[in-house]
mmCIF file of C-alpha atoms and ligand atoms in Angstrom:
data_model
loop_
_atom_site.group_PDB
_atom_site.id
_atom_site.type_symbol
_atom_site.label_atom_id
_atom_site.label_comp_id
_atom_site.label_asym_id
_atom_site.label_seq_id
_atom_site.Cartn_x
_atom_site.Cartn_y
_atom_site.Cartn_z
ATOM 1 C CA MET A 1 -54.030 -189.003 -46.912
ATOM 2 C CA MET A 2 -51.146 -190.208 -49.164
ATOM 3 C CA SER A 3 -47.857 -188.831 -51.124
ATOM 4 C CA ARG A 4 -46.652 -191.124 -54.227
ATOM 5 C CA ARG A 5 -43.033 -192.195 -53.453
ATOM 6 C CA ARG A 6 -40.486 -191.662 -56.205
ATOM 7 C CA LEU A 7 -36.712 -191.253 -55.075
ATOM 8 C CA ASP A 8 -34.921 -187.714 -55.669
ATOM 9 C CA SER A 9 -31.647 -189.321 -57.393
ATOM 10 C CA ARG A 10 -29.446 -186.632 -55.797
ATOM 11 C CA SER A 11 -30.167 -186.278 -52.362
ATOM 12 C CA GLY A 12 -31.718 -189.734 -52.056
ATOM 13 C CA LEU A 13 -35.196 -188.259 -50.082
ATOM 14 C CA PRO A 14 -38.218 -188.713 -51.901
ATOM 15 C CA ALA A 15 -39.280 -186.216 -54.215
ATOM 16 C CA GLY A 16 -39.594 -182.860 -53.252
ATOM 17 C CA LEU A 17 -38.716 -182.976 -49.161
ATOM 18 C CA LEU A 18 -36.285 -180.953 -48.071
ATOM 19 C CA GLY A 19 -33.942 -182.066 -45.122
ATOM 20 C CA ASP A 20 -32.163 -179.230 -43.801
ATOM 21 C CA ILE A 21 -32.818 -178.205 -40.303
ATOM 22 C CA GLN A 22 -31.714 -176.455 -37.754
ATOM 23 C CA THR A 23 -33.550 -177.371 -34.169
ATOM 24 C CA PRO A 24 -31.253 -179.920 -32.844
ATOM 25 C CA ILE A 25 -33.577 -183.133 -31.960
ATOM 26 C CA SER A 26 -33.226 -183.786 -28.899
ATOM 27 C CA PRO A 27 -32.902 -187.603 -27.536
ATOM 28 C CA GLU A 28 -33.498 -186.765 -23.863
ATOM 29 C CA PRO A 29 -37.609 -188.433 -23.335
ATOM 30 C CA LEU A 30 -39.935 -185.895 -23.001
ATOM 31 C CA GLU A 31 -41.274 -186.791 -19.975
ATOM 32 C CA SER A 32 -37.680 -185.421 -18.220
ATOM 33 C CA LEU A 33 -38.714 -182.015 -19.931
ATOM 34 C CA TYR A 34 -42.619 -182.419 -19.768
ATOM 35 C CA ASP A 35 -45.837 -183.137 -18.506
ATOM 36 C CA VAL A 36 -47.458 -185.109 -21.487
ATOM 37 C CA THR A 37 -51.825 -184.599 -20.680
ATOM 38 C CA GLY A 38 -54.850 -184.990 -22.710
ATOM 39 C CA GLU A 39 -55.098 -185.781 -26.819
ATOM 40 C CA LEU A 40 -55.724 -182.417 -28.741
ATOM 41 C CA GLY A 41 -55.855 -184.541 -31.774
ATOM 42 C CA ARG A 42 -54.984 -187.632 -33.637
ATOM 43 C CA GLY A 43 -54.331 -188.388 -37.653
ATOM 44 C CA LYS A 44 -53.168 -191.260 -39.586
ATOM 45 C CA PHE A 45 -49.689 -191.031 -38.723
ATOM 46 C CA ALA A 46 -49.400 -188.806 -35.730
ATOM 47 C CA VAL A 47 -50.820 -187.615 -32.246
ATOM 48 C CA VAL A 48 -50.728 -184.321 -30.929
ATOM 49 C CA LYS A 49 -51.223 -184.302 -26.655
ATOM 50 C CA ARG A 50 -51.371 -180.967 -24.794
ATOM 51 C CA CYS A 51 -48.089 -181.159 -22.900
ATOM 52 C CA VAL A 52 -46.552 -178.441 -20.264
ATOM 53 C CA GLU A 53 -42.798 -177.508 -20.131
ATOM 54 C CA LYS A 54 -42.185 -178.408 -16.427
ATOM 55 C CA THR A 55 -39.727 -175.515 -15.955
ATOM 56 C CA THR A 56 -42.131 -172.685 -17.056
ATOM 57 C CA GLY A 57 -45.279 -174.154 -16.945
ATOM 58 C CA LYS A 58 -45.454 -172.875 -20.112
ATOM 59 C CA VAL A 59 -48.802 -175.358 -22.365
ATOM 60 C CA PHE A 60 -47.476 -176.430 -25.734
ATOM 61 C CA ALA A 61 -48.816 -179.313 -28.116
ATOM 62 C CA ALA A 62 -46.712 -182.202 -28.863
ATOM 63 C CA LYS A 63 -46.892 -183.945 -32.227
ATOM 64 C CA PHE A 64 -45.879 -187.381 -32.128
ATOM 65 C CA LEU A 65 -45.287 -188.812 -35.843
ATOM 66 C CA ARG A 66 -44.261 -192.128 -36.612
ATOM 67 C CA LYS A 67 -41.057 -193.096 -37.802
ATOM 68 C CA ARG A 68 -42.388 -196.192 -39.303
ATOM 69 C CA ARG A 69 -45.077 -196.409 -41.966
ATOM 70 C CA ARG A 70 -47.010 -198.710 -43.943
ATOM 71 C CA GLY A 71 -43.730 -200.773 -43.223
ATOM 72 C CA ARG A 72 -41.255 -198.240 -44.183
ATOM 73 C CA ASP A 73 -38.702 -195.905 -43.042
ATOM 74 C CA CYS A 74 -40.759 -192.807 -42.732
ATOM 75 C CA ARG A 75 -37.860 -190.489 -41.031
ATOM 76 C CA ALA A 76 -37.457 -188.364 -43.864
ATOM 77 C CA GLU A 77 -41.079 -187.092 -44.116
ATOM 78 C CA VAL A 78 -40.762 -186.241 -40.670
ATOM 79 C CA VAL A 79 -38.100 -183.887 -40.765
ATOM 80 C CA HIS A 80 -39.100 -182.783 -43.371
ATOM 81 C CA GLU A 81 -42.369 -181.248 -41.731
ATOM 82 C CA MET A 82 -40.238 -179.916 -39.242
ATOM 83 C CA ALA A 83 -37.319 -177.895 -42.443
ATOM 84 C CA VAL A 84 -40.624 -176.436 -43.378
ATOM 85 C CA LEU A 85 -42.012 -175.031 -40.186
ATOM 86 C CA GLU A 86 -38.806 -173.604 -39.888
ATOM 87 C CA LEU A 87 -39.122 -172.394 -43.095
ATOM 88 C CA ALA A 88 -41.963 -170.321 -41.876
ATOM 89 C CA ARG A 89 -40.839 -169.543 -38.747
ATOM 90 C CA ASN A 90 -41.489 -165.598 -39.062
ATOM 91 C CA ASN A 91 -45.120 -166.160 -40.823
ATOM 92 C CA PRO A 92 -47.150 -165.491 -37.482
ATOM 93 C CA ARG A 93 -49.969 -166.832 -38.607
ATOM 94 C CA VAL A 94 -48.092 -170.471 -38.671
ATOM 95 C CA VAL A 95 -47.710 -172.492 -35.381
ATOM 96 C CA ASN A 96 -44.319 -172.215 -33.903
ATOM 97 C CA LEU A 97 -42.142 -175.514 -33.896
ATOM 98 C CA HIS A 98 -40.550 -174.988 -30.360
ATOM 99 C CA ALA A 99 -38.636 -177.880 -29.888
ATOM 100 C CA ALA A 100 -38.063 -181.263 -30.671
ATOM 101 C CA HIS A 101 -36.977 -185.232 -29.231
ATOM 102 C CA GLU A 102 -36.887 -188.325 -31.152
ATOM 103 C CA THR A 103 -37.965 -191.823 -29.474
ATOM 104 C CA ASP A 104 -37.102 -195.071 -30.961
ATOM 105 C CA HIS A 105 -40.582 -194.945 -32.807
ATOM 106 C CA ASP A 106 -41.543 -191.389 -33.700
ATOM 107 C CA LEU A 107 -40.177 -187.920 -33.946
ATOM 108 C CA VAL A 108 -42.308 -185.601 -31.748
ATOM 109 C CA LEU A 109 -42.470 -181.746 -32.800
ATOM 110 C CA ILE A 110 -43.014 -179.412 -29.827
ATOM 111 C CA LEU A 111 -45.678 -177.007 -31.174
ATOM 112 C CA GLU A 112 -46.797 -173.593 -29.828
ATOM 113 C CA TYR A 113 -50.132 -174.798 -28.104
ATOM 114 C CA ALA A 114 -53.746 -173.467 -29.991
ATOM 115 C CA ALA A 115 -55.857 -172.951 -27.833
ATOM 116 C CA GLY A 116 -59.259 -172.940 -29.378
ATOM 117 C CA GLY A 117 -58.757 -175.686 -31.126
ATOM 118 C CA GLU A 118 -59.830 -176.382 -35.154
ATOM 119 C CA ILE A 119 -62.396 -174.241 -36.907
ATOM 120 C CA PHE A 120 -63.363 -177.016 -38.055
ATOM 121 C CA ASP A 121 -65.978 -176.502 -34.811
ATOM 122 C CA LEU A 122 -66.919 -174.295 -35.645
ATOM 123 C CA CYS A 123 -67.833 -175.023 -39.253
ATOM 124 C CA VAL A 124 -70.382 -177.568 -37.855
ATOM 125 C CA SER A 125 -71.441 -176.294 -34.483
ATOM 126 C CA GLU A 126 -74.895 -175.000 -34.392
ATOM 127 C CA GLU A 127 -74.501 -171.751 -34.252
ATOM 128 C CA LEU A 128 -72.396 -169.892 -37.145
ATOM 129 C CA LEU A 129 -70.551 -167.339 -36.680
ATOM 130 C CA PRO A 130 -71.109 -163.668 -37.516
ATOM 131 C CA GLU A 131 -70.015 -162.774 -41.224
ATOM 132 C CA ALA A 132 -67.535 -160.016 -39.602
ATOM 133 C CA GLN A 133 -65.773 -163.603 -37.560
ATOM 134 C CA ILE A 134 -65.524 -165.162 -41.015
ATOM 135 C CA THR A 135 -63.857 -162.681 -43.144
ATOM 136 C CA ARG A 136 -61.494 -161.721 -40.203
ATOM 137 C CA LEU A 137 -60.715 -165.828 -39.939
ATOM 138 C CA ILE A 138 -60.931 -165.796 -43.633
ATOM 139 C CA ARG A 139 -58.657 -162.580 -43.647
ATOM 140 C CA GLN A 140 -56.309 -164.228 -41.870
ATOM 141 C CA THR A 141 -55.680 -167.637 -43.131
ATOM 142 C CA LEU A 142 -55.060 -165.459 -46.431
ATOM 143 C CA GLU A 143 -52.509 -163.456 -45.207
ATOM 144 C CA GLY A 144 -50.511 -166.550 -43.807
ATOM 145 C CA VAL A 145 -51.529 -168.246 -46.954
ATOM 146 C CA HIS A 146 -49.953 -165.832 -48.994
ATOM 147 C CA HIS A 147 -46.303 -165.473 -46.483
ATOM 148 C CA LEU A 148 -46.023 -168.960 -47.250
ATOM 149 C CA HIS A 149 -46.390 -168.838 -50.987
ATOM 150 C CA GLN A 150 -43.831 -165.959 -50.735
ATOM 151 C CA THR A 151 -41.872 -168.165 -49.333
ATOM 152 C CA ASN A 152 -42.444 -170.944 -52.346
ATOM 153 C CA LEU A 153 -44.244 -173.128 -49.425
ATOM 154 C CA VAL A 154 -47.647 -174.794 -50.464
ATOM 155 C CA HIS A 155 -49.041 -176.208 -47.692
ATOM 156 C CA LEU A 156 -51.363 -178.741 -49.872
ATOM 157 C CA ASP A 157 -53.553 -179.720 -46.807
ATOM 158 C CA LEU A 158 -55.425 -176.285 -46.109
ATOM 159 C CA LYS A 159 -59.075 -177.503 -44.450
ATOM 160 C CA PRO A 160 -61.064 -176.527 -41.204
ATOM 161 C CA GLN A 161 -59.474 -179.105 -39.721
ATOM 162 C CA ASN A 162 -55.583 -178.094 -39.925
ATOM 163 C CA ILE A 163 -56.366 -173.916 -39.453
ATOM 164 C CA LEU A 164 -56.778 -173.421 -35.331
ATOM 165 C CA LEU A 165 -57.072 -170.300 -33.474
ATOM 166 C CA THR A 166 -55.103 -169.099 -30.469
ATOM 167 C CA ASN A 167 -58.540 -169.246 -28.458
ATOM 168 C CA LEU A 168 -62.346 -169.972 -28.653
ATOM 169 C CA SER A 169 -64.812 -167.759 -27.528
ATOM 170 C CA PRO A 170 -63.933 -165.041 -28.185
ATOM 171 C CA PRO A 171 -62.578 -166.283 -31.077
ATOM 172 C CA GLY A 172 -59.010 -165.354 -31.373
ATOM 173 C CA ASP A 173 -56.375 -165.947 -34.286
ATOM 174 C CA ILE A 174 -56.003 -168.032 -36.754
ATOM 175 C CA LYS A 175 -52.479 -170.770 -36.291
ATOM 176 C CA ILE A 176 -51.926 -172.772 -39.527
ATOM 177 C CA VAL A 177 -50.111 -176.624 -38.856
ATOM 178 C CA ASP A 178 -50.109 -179.760 -40.404
ATOM 179 C CA PHE A 179 -47.083 -179.120 -42.439
ATOM 180 C CA GLY A 180 -47.041 -182.782 -43.545
ATOM 181 C CA LEU A 181 -48.176 -182.376 -47.112
ATOM 182 C CA ALA A 182 -46.252 -178.984 -47.980
ATOM 183 C CA ARG A 183 -44.027 -178.549 -50.900
ATOM 184 C CA ARG A 184 -41.507 -175.873 -51.625
ATOM 185 C CA LEU A 185 -41.693 -175.011 -54.959
ATOM 186 C CA GLY A 186 -39.134 -173.746 -57.479
ATOM 187 C CA GLY A 187 -36.121 -175.362 -59.618
ATOM 188 C CA SER A 188 -36.777 -177.407 -61.896
ATOM 189 C CA GLY A 189 -39.568 -180.613 -62.129
ATOM 190 C CA GLU A 190 -42.927 -180.383 -61.800
ATOM 191 C CA LEU A 191 -44.474 -181.106 -58.409
ATOM 192 C CA ARG A 192 -47.634 -183.283 -59.266
ATOM 193 C CA GLU A 193 -48.976 -185.895 -57.587
ATOM 194 C CA ILE A 194 -49.426 -185.003 -53.706
ATOM 195 C CA ILE A 195 -52.711 -185.967 -52.791
ATOM 196 C CA GLY A 196 -54.692 -184.421 -49.638
ATOM 197 C CA THR A 197 -57.935 -185.229 -48.422
ATOM 198 C CA PRO A 198 -61.053 -185.626 -51.059
ATOM 199 C CA GLU A 199 -63.299 -183.139 -49.824
ATOM 200 C CA TYR A 200 -60.665 -179.808 -50.246
ATOM 201 C CA VAL A 201 -58.794 -181.286 -53.069
ATOM 202 C CA ALA A 202 -58.049 -178.987 -56.062
ATOM 203 C CA PRO A 203 -59.264 -180.526 -59.313
ATOM 204 C CA GLU A 204 -55.619 -180.365 -60.807
ATOM 205 C CA ILE A 205 -54.375 -182.477 -57.869
ATOM 206 C CA LEU A 206 -56.957 -185.512 -59.286
ATOM 207 C CA ASN A 207 -56.662 -184.553 -63.612
ATOM 208 C CA TYR A 208 -52.377 -184.941 -62.011
ATOM 209 C CA GLU A 209 -51.873 -181.826 -63.313
ATOM 210 C CA PRO A 210 -48.755 -179.063 -61.969
ATOM 211 C CA ILE A 211 -50.269 -178.509 -58.667
ATOM 212 C CA THR A 212 -49.125 -174.500 -57.866
ATOM 213 C CA THR A 213 -49.630 -171.761 -55.974
ATOM 214 C CA ALA A 214 -52.950 -171.533 -56.796
ATOM 215 C CA THR A 215 -53.967 -175.100 -55.627
ATOM 216 C CA ASP A 216 -53.925 -173.311 -52.106
ATOM 217 C CA LEU A 217 -56.263 -170.901 -52.706
ATOM 218 C CA TRP A 218 -58.853 -173.655 -54.614
ATOM 219 C CA SER A 219 -59.370 -174.650 -50.630
ATOM 220 C CA VAL A 220 -59.718 -171.455 -49.273
ATOM 221 C CA GLY A 221 -62.628 -170.913 -50.941
ATOM 222 C CA VAL A 222 -63.902 -174.242 -49.614
ATOM 223 C CA ILE A 223 -62.929 -173.620 -45.879
ATOM 224 C CA ALA A 224 -64.950 -170.193 -46.556
ATOM 225 C CA TYR A 225 -67.963 -172.104 -48.276
ATOM 226 C CA MET A 226 -68.034 -173.930 -45.127
ATOM 227 C CA LEU A 227 -67.299 -170.933 -42.723
ATOM 228 C CA VAL A 228 -70.466 -169.590 -44.086
ATOM 229 C CA THR A 229 -72.731 -172.133 -44.729
ATOM 230 C CA GLY A 230 -71.799 -174.705 -42.050
ATOM 231 C CA GLU A 231 -71.592 -177.446 -45.224
ATOM 232 C CA SER A 232 -68.253 -179.326 -47.089
ATOM 233 C CA PRO A 233 -69.220 -177.457 -51.110
ATOM 234 C CA PHE A 234 -67.876 -180.958 -52.806
ATOM 235 C CA ALA A 235 -68.860 -183.618 -50.298
ATOM 236 C CA GLY A 236 -70.779 -186.652 -51.567
ATOM 237 C CA ASP A 237 -72.043 -190.353 -50.295
ATOM 238 C CA ASP A 238 -68.894 -191.638 -50.910
ATOM 239 C CA LYS A 239 -65.495 -190.814 -52.453
ATOM 240 C CA GLN A 240 -66.314 -191.093 -55.909
ATOM 241 C CA GLU A 241 -69.215 -188.890 -55.609
ATOM 242 C CA THR A 242 -67.161 -185.912 -53.972
ATOM 243 C CA TYR A 243 -64.546 -186.176 -57.247
ATOM 244 C CA LEU A 244 -66.887 -186.440 -59.440
ATOM 245 C CA ASN A 245 -68.011 -182.857 -57.749
ATOM 246 C CA VAL A 246 -64.964 -181.328 -57.330
ATOM 247 C CA SER A 247 -63.624 -181.756 -61.063
ATOM 248 C CA GLN A 248 -67.684 -180.930 -61.841
ATOM 249 C CA VAL A 249 -66.807 -178.091 -59.917
ATOM 250 C CA ASN A 250 -70.226 -178.713 -58.534
ATOM 251 C CA VAL A 251 -71.045 -175.814 -56.032
ATOM 252 C CA ASP A 252 -74.675 -175.090 -55.056
ATOM 253 C CA TYR A 253 -74.699 -171.158 -54.455
ATOM 254 C CA SER A 254 -78.441 -171.167 -53.045
ATOM 255 C CA ARG A 255 -78.240 -172.486 -49.900
ATOM 256 C CA GLU A 256 -80.714 -171.006 -47.110
ATOM 257 C CA SER A 257 -77.597 -170.405 -45.316
ATOM 258 C CA PHE A 258 -76.294 -167.686 -48.300
ATOM 259 C CA THR A 259 -78.968 -165.477 -47.518
ATOM 260 C CA ARG A 260 -77.695 -164.786 -43.474
ATOM 261 C CA VAL A 261 -73.972 -163.255 -45.315
ATOM 262 C CA SER A 262 -74.094 -160.471 -48.267
ATOM 263 C CA GLU A 263 -73.551 -161.315 -51.960
ATOM 264 C CA LEU A 264 -70.370 -160.494 -51.634
ATOM 265 C CA SER A 265 -69.576 -163.618 -49.313
ATOM 266 C CA VAL A 266 -70.676 -165.865 -52.519
ATOM 267 C CA ASP A 267 -68.750 -163.358 -55.366
ATOM 268 C CA PHE A 268 -65.333 -164.476 -53.355
ATOM 269 C CA ILE A 269 -65.849 -168.012 -53.146
ATOM 270 C CA ARG A 270 -67.278 -167.929 -56.275
ATOM 271 C CA LYS A 271 -63.553 -166.981 -57.811
ATOM 272 C CA LEU A 272 -61.500 -169.574 -55.801
ATOM 273 C CA LEU A 273 -63.892 -172.495 -56.471
ATOM 274 C CA VAL A 274 -63.000 -172.283 -60.710
ATOM 275 C CA LYS A 275 -61.830 -175.255 -62.073
ATOM 276 C CA ALA A 276 -58.325 -173.221 -64.027
ATOM 277 C CA PRO A 277 -55.532 -172.964 -61.580
ATOM 278 C CA GLU A 278 -54.824 -169.972 -63.599
ATOM 279 C CA ASP A 279 -58.197 -168.416 -63.820
ATOM 280 C CA ARG A 280 -57.850 -168.307 -59.431
ATOM 281 C CA PRO A 281 -57.020 -165.227 -57.810
ATOM 282 C CA ASN A 282 -53.335 -165.194 -55.860
ATOM 283 C CA ALA A 283 -53.697 -164.833 -52.311
ATOM 284 C CA ALA A 284 -52.384 -160.922 -52.189
ATOM 285 C CA GLU A 285 -55.319 -160.608 -54.707
ATOM 286 C CA CYS A 286 -58.113 -162.008 -52.635
ATOM 287 C CA LEU A 287 -57.128 -160.018 -49.596
ATOM 288 C CA SER A 288 -58.263 -157.080 -51.406
ATOM 289 C CA HIS A 289 -61.777 -158.345 -52.072
ATOM 290 C CA PRO A 290 -64.585 -156.047 -50.848
ATOM 291 C CA TRP A 291 -66.067 -158.795 -48.881
ATOM 292 C CA LEU A 292 -63.202 -159.231 -46.330
ATOM 293 C CA TRP A 293 -63.020 -155.125 -45.826
ATOM 294 C CA ASN A 294 -67.472 -154.677 -46.113
ATOM 295 C CA GLN A 295 -67.522 -152.752 -43.245
ATOM 296 C CA GLN A 296 -71.316 -152.809 -43.127
ATOM 297 C CA LEU A 297 -70.532 -155.779 -41.474
ATOM 298 C CA TYR A 298 -69.651 -154.175 -38.636
ATOM 299 C CA LEU A 299 -71.365 -151.257 -38.548
ATOM 300 C CA SER A 300 -74.670 -153.441 -38.548
ATOM 301 C CA PRO A 301 -75.872 -155.112 -36.152
ATOM 302 C CA ASP A 302 -78.113 -156.825 -38.299
ATOM 303 C CA PRO A 303 -76.639 -160.269 -39.843
ATOM 304 C CA VAL A 304 -78.424 -159.570 -43.346
ATOM 305 C CA MET A 305 -76.995 -156.514 -45.862
ATOM 306 C CA PRO A 306 -78.820 -153.835 -45.962
ATOM 307 C CA ARG A 307 -79.769 -153.381 -50.056
ATOM 308 C CA PRO A 308 -77.161 -151.339 -51.514
ATOM 309 C CA LEU A 309 -74.697 -153.436 -50.725
ATOM 310 C CA ARG A 310 -76.581 -156.373 -52.105
ATOM 311 C CA GLU A 311 -76.745 -154.401 -55.806
ATOM 312 C CA ARG A 312 -73.505 -153.373 -55.993
ATOM 313 C CA SER A 313 -71.681 -155.273 -58.732
ATOM 314 C CA CYS A 314 -68.016 -156.757 -58.103
ATOM 315 C CA GLY A 315 -66.506 -156.679 -61.398
ATOM 316 C CA THR A 316 -62.623 -158.516 -62.035
ATOM 317 C CA LYS A 317 -60.722 -155.328 -60.926
ATOM 318 C CA TRP A 318 -61.511 -155.660 -56.703
ATOM 319 C CA SER A 319 -61.406 -152.485 -55.139
ATOM 320 C CA ALA A 320 -60.152 -152.250 -51.673
ATOM 321 C CA GLN A 321 -62.384 -150.924 -48.815
ATOM 322 C CA LEU A 322 -60.944 -149.619 -46.633
ATOM 323 C CA ASP A 323 -61.179 -149.019 -42.903
ATOM 324 C CA ASP A 324 -59.883 -148.638 -39.563
ATOM 325 C CA ARG A 325 -59.766 -152.302 -38.560
ATOM 326 C CA GLU A 326 -56.860 -153.565 -36.548
ATOM 327 C CA ASP A 327 -56.640 -156.952 -38.533
ATOM 328 C CA LYS A 328 -55.659 -154.609 -41.674
ATOM 329 C CA GLU A 329 -52.467 -153.602 -39.441
ATOM 330 C CA ASN A 330 -50.294 -153.068 -42.209
ATOM 331 C CA PHE A 331 -50.688 -155.675 -44.263
ATOM 332 C CA LEU A 332 -52.041 -154.152 -47.879
ATOM 333 C CA GLU A 333 -49.508 -151.614 -48.420
ATOM 334 C CA SER A 334 -46.887 -154.919 -48.478
ATOM 335 C CA LEU A 335 -49.407 -156.219 -50.598
ATOM 336 C CA HIS A 336 -49.558 -154.118 -53.554
ATOM 337 C CA SER A 337 -46.616 -153.815 -53.368
ATOM 338 C CA HIS A 338 -46.052 -157.663 -53.209
ATOM 339 C CA ALA A 339 -48.669 -157.383 -55.950
ATOM 340 C CA LYS A 340 -46.856 -155.606 -58.572
ATOM 341 C CA ARG A 341 -44.060 -157.843 -57.897
ATOM 342 C CA SER A 342 -45.180 -161.201 -58.315
ATOM 343 C CA ARG A 343 -46.903 -160.454 -61.650
ATOM 344 C CA LEU A 344 -43.815 -160.156 -63.177
ATOM 345 C CA GLU A 345 -42.512 -163.435 -61.496
ATOM 346 C CA GLU A 346 -45.481 -165.390 -62.863
ATOM 347 C CA GLU A 347 -43.356 -164.732 -66.507
ATOM 348 C CA ALA A 348 -40.878 -166.717 -65.674
ATOM 349 C CA PRO A 349 -41.057 -169.855 -65.896
ATOM 350 C CA ALA A 350 -39.817 -171.206 -63.126
ATOM 351 C CA ALA A 351 -43.391 -171.227 -60.864
ATOM 352 C CA GLY A 352 -45.100 -174.433 -60.594
ATOM 353 C CA ASP A 353 -41.566 -176.238 -60.181
ATOM 354 C CA ILE A 354 -39.823 -178.288 -57.480
ATOM 355 C CA ASP A 355 -36.712 -178.303 -56.009
ATOM 356 C CA VAL A 356 -35.317 -181.550 -55.923
HETATM 357 P P1 ADP B 1 -52.367 -184.827 -38.682
HETATM 358 O O1 ADP B 1 -50.410 -184.743 -40.083
HETATM 359 O O2 ADP B 1 -52.249 -186.221 -38.510
HETATM 360 O O3 ADP B 1 -53.632 -184.280 -39.582
HETATM 361 P P2 ADP B 1 -51.941 -182.198 -37.529
HETATM 362 O O4 ADP B 1 -50.819 -181.950 -37.228
HETATM 363 O O5 ADP B 1 -53.343 -182.075 -38.425
HETATM 364 O O6 ADP B 1 -51.961 -183.900 -37.550
HETATM 365 O O7 ADP B 1 -52.464 -182.285 -35.732
HETATM 366 C C1 ADP B 1 -53.619 -183.273 -36.145
HETATM 367 C C2 ADP B 1 -54.846 -182.141 -34.897
HETATM 368 O O8 ADP B 1 -54.422 -182.356 -33.407
HETATM 369 C C3 ADP B 1 -55.177 -181.215 -35.077
HETATM 370 O O9 ADP B 1 -56.363 -180.736 -36.013
HETATM 371 C C4 ADP B 1 -55.503 -179.859 -34.166
HETATM 372 O O10 ADP B 1 -57.031 -180.894 -33.885
HETATM 373 C C5 ADP B 1 -54.180 -181.331 -33.330
HETATM 374 N N1 ADP B 1 -53.538 -179.993 -32.691
HETATM 375 C C6 ADP B 1 -52.673 -180.137 -33.901
HETATM 376 N N2 ADP B 1 -51.937 -179.129 -33.508
HETATM 377 C C7 ADP B 1 -52.442 -178.440 -32.209
HETATM 378 C C8 ADP B 1 -51.251 -177.188 -31.461
HETATM 379 N N3 ADP B 1 -50.724 -176.796 -31.721
HETATM 380 N N4 ADP B 1 -52.034 -176.761 -31.114
HETATM 381 C C9 ADP B 1 -53.298 -177.255 -30.296
HETATM 382 N N5 ADP B 1 -53.955 -178.591 -31.135
HETATM 383 C C10 ADP B 1 -53.693 -179.033 -32.216
HETATM 384 MG MG1 MG B 2 -54.023 -182.597 -39.962
#
């Protein structure tokens, strides 16, 4: 993961980074307020540890972000990650930022604890999730992404390692984490040159073409594919092969694992793994795809879809299938009003620009 560095002449920040934060950064050592226990995960520049707040006994996840990386000061990047989390504060599908601390080496974000771990583990587990659970997790992911996009935020590193669960068994709700590569769209200048993780990046990123909200929708397609099949759709033997698979949209829809789910899943994934970003449905449109509201998944104990649904074609205009499942909440209503709005917004020239 890396982002190329270019300084913005006005703010002095690397292009596209946010600098405004409200959460106070405490200089007090973490250990005075929390008992730091085991490690939850780690990346190139961060370690995440489980910690317990001494006064309340509440569990949190402390993300220790190194301020110096590759020999240069990256504090601005870390503050940016905080700023994005604050902008996403009212998004129930995004992990909540509780507090922040700073040491000589690290900025430590105290985050809401997602006890169920990564949905990555569900993708690689021996036993794949039932389809009704997969569609529930994808719906929640899309709700989170829709909410982010409404705030003009793009995540740009959506992958099964960055989608966590509040509970493992039974699977709880999803929480999106890791906003290190997230950016705010709008303003002047285009956003290009952000590199995510090879297996999950969209073709426009490889081609240094403008990045838009559609870039996240590609990743949702990859995540759906992985939850359904347990396989990463573009992973090659090496990076070059992976990039080639992505840029040629070389996807295998004939895997045996697709026979255990409805054909609507393939239709859904096919519509997202499309090379031209403008041809991908947005998050709101995805949320009305019939796969995600397929009542048969709940009614039938048999994971194999009954015949009539297999034969129903799914045109470009998706018809939302309403049922009275909890997850639907009031979402569809706000969705439809937003879909109308976003169609209007799409005509504005600023879409896809980055605030510099
Ligand atoms: P990185 O930028 O290094 O990828 P992440 O924010 O993705 O850092 O965190 C790394 C890993 O730590 C995640 O993939 C997850 O396994 C774990 N983790 C991160 N945040 C939490 C959290 N709030 N609750 C539980 N585990 C977490
Ligand atoms: Mg991560």
